[in-house]
Amino acid sequence: AKAKSDKKPTGIFIEELMEIKRLKKKDLAERMETTDATVSRLLTGERGLDLDWFHRIAKALEFPFGSSFNPQRLKIQNHQRRR
């Protein structure tokens, strides 16, 4: 497995969102209706991230389009949902 530093910036960003949401690759793959191998290739940059893949990832991570990324806000929202 590649270290985070070996991954494309997009892959690192997606992994950070996965950590916030407490999702594993398998969980993300299920939400995206694809395989965890495909998710791995997307994260490492072995497979290109086109608009369709971006949309599927954003939807699976419940990432709001049009808002600026604020990891702290997402952590707070995720914490409030668990209550």
JSON list of C-alpha atoms in Angstrom, two decimals:
[
{"chain": "A", "resi": 1, "resn": "ALA", "atom": "CA", "xyz": [0.00, 0.00, 0.00]},
{"chain": "A", "resi": 2, "resn": "LYS", "atom": "CA", "xyz": [1.19, 3.48, -0.78]},
{"chain": "A", "resi": 3, "resn": "ALA", "atom": "CA", "xyz": [1.80, 6.01, 1.94]},
{"chain": "A", "resi": 4, "resn": "LYS", "atom": "CA", "xyz": [-0.35, 9.14, 1.96]},
{"chain": "A", "resi": 5, "resn": "SER", "atom": "CA", "xyz": [2.65, 11.17, 0.74]},
{"chain": "A", "resi": 6, "resn": "ASP", "atom": "CA", "xyz": [2.79, 8.97, -2.41]},
{"chain": "A", "resi": 7, "resn": "LYS", "atom": "CA", "xyz": [-0.80, 9.81, -3.33]},
{"chain": "A", "resi": 8, "resn": "LYS", "atom": "CA", "xyz": [-2.17, 12.58, -5.46]},
{"chain": "A", "resi": 9, "resn": "PRO", "atom": "CA", "xyz": [-3.45, 15.63, -3.52]},
{"chain": "A", "resi": 10, "resn": "THR", "atom": "CA", "xyz": [-7.00, 14.70, -4.54]},
{"chain": "A", "resi": 11, "resn": "GLY", "atom": "CA", "xyz": [-6.58, 11.24, -3.01]},
{"chain": "A", "resi": 12, "resn": "ILE", "atom": "CA", "xyz": [-5.30, 12.72, 0.24]},
{"chain": "A", "resi": 13, "resn": "PHE", "atom": "CA", "xyz": [-8.26, 15.13, 0.34]},
{"chain": "A", "resi": 14, "resn": "ILE", "atom": "CA", "xyz": [-10.72, 12.27, -0.20]},
{"chain": "A", "resi": 15, "resn": "GLU", "atom": "CA", "xyz": [-9.03, 10.18, 2.49]},
{"chain": "A", "resi": 16, "resn": "GLU", "atom": "CA", "xyz": [-9.29, 13.08, 4.93]},
{"chain": "A", "resi": 17, "resn": "LEU", "atom": "CA", "xyz": [-13.03, 13.27, 4.26]},
{"chain": "A", "resi": 18, "resn": "MET", "atom": "CA", "xyz": [-13.27, 9.49, 4.68]},
{"chain": "A", "resi": 19, "resn": "GLU", "atom": "CA", "xyz": [-11.56, 9.78, 8.08]},
{"chain": "A", "resi": 20, "resn": "ILE", "atom": "CA", "xyz": [-13.96, 12.53, 9.16]},
{"chain": "A", "resi": 21, "resn": "LYS", "atom": "CA", "xyz": [-16.92, 10.36, 8.13]},
{"chain": "A", "resi": 22, "resn": "ARG", "atom": "CA", "xyz": [-15.26, 7.24, 9.60]},
{"chain": "A", "resi": 23, "resn": "LEU", "atom": "CA", "xyz": [-15.54, 5.37, 6.32]},
{"chain": "A", "resi": 24, "resn": "LYS", "atom": "CA", "xyz": [-13.28, 2.65, 5.00]},
{"chain": "A", "resi": 25, "resn": "LYS", "atom": "CA", "xyz": [-12.61, 2.13, 1.28]},
{"chain": "A", "resi": 26, "resn": "LYS", "atom": "CA", "xyz": [-15.13, -0.70, 1.26]},
{"chain": "A", "resi": 27, "resn": "ASP", "atom": "CA", "xyz": [-17.82, 1.59, 2.75]},
{"chain": "A", "resi": 28, "resn": "LEU", "atom": "CA", "xyz": [-17.09, 4.32, 0.22]},
{"chain": "A", "resi": 29, "resn": "ALA", "atom": "CA", "xyz": [-17.14, 1.80, -2.62]},
{"chain": "A", "resi": 30, "resn": "GLU", "atom": "CA", "xyz": [-20.56, 0.52, -1.55]},
{"chain": "A", "resi": 31, "resn": "ARG", "atom": "CA", "xyz": [-21.94, 4.06, -1.42]},
{"chain": "A", "resi": 32, "resn": "MET", "atom": "CA", "xyz": [-20.45, 4.76, -4.87]},
{"chain": "A", "resi": 33, "resn": "GLU", "atom": "CA", "xyz": [-21.72, 1.45, -6.28]},
{"chain": "A", "resi": 34, "resn": "THR", "atom": "CA", "xyz": [-18.23, 0.37, -7.33]},
{"chain": "A", "resi": 35, "resn": "THR", "atom": "CA", "xyz": [-15.44, -1.85, -6.01]},
{"chain": "A", "resi": 36, "resn": "ASP", "atom": "CA", "xyz": [-12.93, -1.01, -3.31]},
{"chain": "A", "resi": 37, "resn": "ALA", "atom": "CA", "xyz": [-10.20, -1.71, -5.91]},
{"chain": "A", "resi": 38, "resn": "THR", "atom": "CA", "xyz": [-11.60, 1.11, -8.04]},
{"chain": "A", "resi": 39, "resn": "VAL", "atom": "CA", "xyz": [-11.68, 3.41, -5.02]},
{"chain": "A", "resi": 40, "resn": "SER", "atom": "CA", "xyz": [-8.02, 2.55, -4.35]},
{"chain": "A", "resi": 41, "resn": "ARG", "atom": "CA", "xyz": [-7.08, 3.37, -7.95]},
{"chain": "A", "resi": 42, "resn": "LEU", "atom": "CA", "xyz": [-8.94, 6.69, -7.72]},
{"chain": "A", "resi": 43, "resn": "LEU", "atom": "CA", "xyz": [-7.15, 7.59, -4.49]},
{"chain": "A", "resi": 44, "resn": "THR", "atom": "CA", "xyz": [-3.69, 6.78, -5.85]},
{"chain": "A", "resi": 45, "resn": "GLY", "atom": "CA", "xyz": [-4.28, 8.48, -9.18]},
{"chain": "A", "resi": 46, "resn": "GLU", "atom": "CA", "xyz": [-3.97, 5.23, -11.14]},
{"chain": "A", "resi": 47, "resn": "ARG", "atom": "CA", "xyz": [-7.46, 5.95, -12.44]},
{"chain": "A", "resi": 48, "resn": "GLY", "atom": "CA", "xyz": [-8.41, 9.43, -13.56]},
{"chain": "A", "resi": 49, "resn": "LEU", "atom": "CA", "xyz": [-10.94, 11.37, -11.54]},
{"chain": "A", "resi": 50, "resn": "ASP", "atom": "CA", "xyz": [-13.44, 12.70, -14.06]},
{"chain": "A", "resi": 51, "resn": "LEU", "atom": "CA", "xyz": [-16.59, 14.66, -13.28]},
{"chain": "A", "resi": 52, "resn": "ASP", "atom": "CA", "xyz": [-18.69, 11.49, -12.91]},
{"chain": "A", "resi": 53, "resn": "TRP", "atom": "CA", "xyz": [-16.31, 9.97, -10.37]},
{"chain": "A", "resi": 54, "resn": "PHE", "atom": "CA", "xyz": [-16.02, 13.28, -8.54]},
{"chain": "A", "resi": 55, "resn": "HIS", "atom": "CA", "xyz": [-19.81, 13.54, -8.29]},
{"chain": "A", "resi": 56, "resn": "ARG", "atom": "CA", "xyz": [-20.12, 9.94, -7.05]},
{"chain": "A", "resi": 57, "resn": "ILE", "atom": "CA", "xyz": [-17.44, 10.48, -4.41]},
{"chain": "A", "resi": 58, "resn": "ALA", "atom": "CA", "xyz": [-18.95, 13.78, -3.25]},
{"chain": "A", "resi": 59, "resn": "LYS", "atom": "CA", "xyz": [-22.41, 12.21, -3.01]},
{"chain": "A", "resi": 60, "resn": "ALA", "atom": "CA", "xyz": [-21.05, 9.17, -1.13]},
{"chain": "A", "resi": 61, "resn": "LEU", "atom": "CA", "xyz": [-19.22, 11.43, 1.33]},
{"chain": "A", "resi": 62, "resn": "GLU", "atom": "CA", "xyz": [-22.21, 13.77, 1.63]},
{"chain": "A", "resi": 63, "resn": "PHE", "atom": "CA", "xyz": [-19.90, 16.60, 0.62]},
{"chain": "A", "resi": 64, "resn": "PRO", "atom": "CA", "xyz": [-21.90, 19.76, -0.20]},
{"chain": "A", "resi": 65, "resn": "PHE", "atom": "CA", "xyz": [-21.12, 21.20, -3.62]},
{"chain": "A", "resi": 66, "resn": "GLY", "atom": "CA", "xyz": [-20.46, 24.91, -3.74]},
{"chain": "A", "resi": 67, "resn": "SER", "atom": "CA", "xyz": [-19.26, 25.24, -0.16]},
{"chain": "A", "resi": 68, "resn": "SER", "atom": "CA", "xyz": [-15.67, 25.82, 0.74]},
{"chain": "A", "resi": 69, "resn": "PHE", "atom": "CA", "xyz": [-13.98, 22.89, 2.43]},
{"chain": "A", "resi": 70, "resn": "ASN", "atom": "CA", "xyz": [-13.72, 23.29, 6.17]},
{"chain": "A", "resi": 71, "resn": "PRO", "atom": "CA", "xyz": [-12.66, 20.04, 7.88]},
{"chain": "A", "resi": 72, "resn": "GLN", "atom": "CA", "xyz": [-13.48, 21.40, 11.33]},
{"chain": "A", "resi": 73, "resn": "ARG", "atom": "CA", "xyz": [-17.07, 22.21, 10.31]},
{"chain": "A", "resi": 74, "resn": "LEU", "atom": "CA", "xyz": [-17.51, 18.71, 8.87]},
{"chain": "A", "resi": 75, "resn": "LYS", "atom": "CA", "xyz": [-16.17, 17.17, 12.10]},
{"chain": "A", "resi": 76, "resn": "ILE", "atom": "CA", "xyz": [-18.66, 19.20, 14.13]},
{"chain": "A", "resi": 77, "resn": "GLN", "atom": "CA", "xyz": [-21.56, 18.26, 11.83]},
{"chain": "A", "resi": 78, "resn": "ASN", "atom": "CA", "xyz": [-20.58, 14.59, 11.92]},
{"chain": "A", "resi": 79, "resn": "HIS", "atom": "CA", "xyz": [-20.34, 14.67, 15.71]},
{"chain": "A", "resi": 80, "resn": "GLN", "atom": "CA", "xyz": [-23.77, 16.30, 16.04]},
{"chain": "A", "resi": 81, "resn": "ARG", "atom": "CA", "xyz": [-25.36, 13.58, 13.87]},
{"chain": "A", "resi": 82, "resn": "ARG", "atom": "CA", "xyz": [-24.15, 10.86, 16.24]},
{"chain": "A", "resi": 83, "resn": "ARG", "atom": "CA", "xyz": [-26.02, 12.33, 19.21]}
]
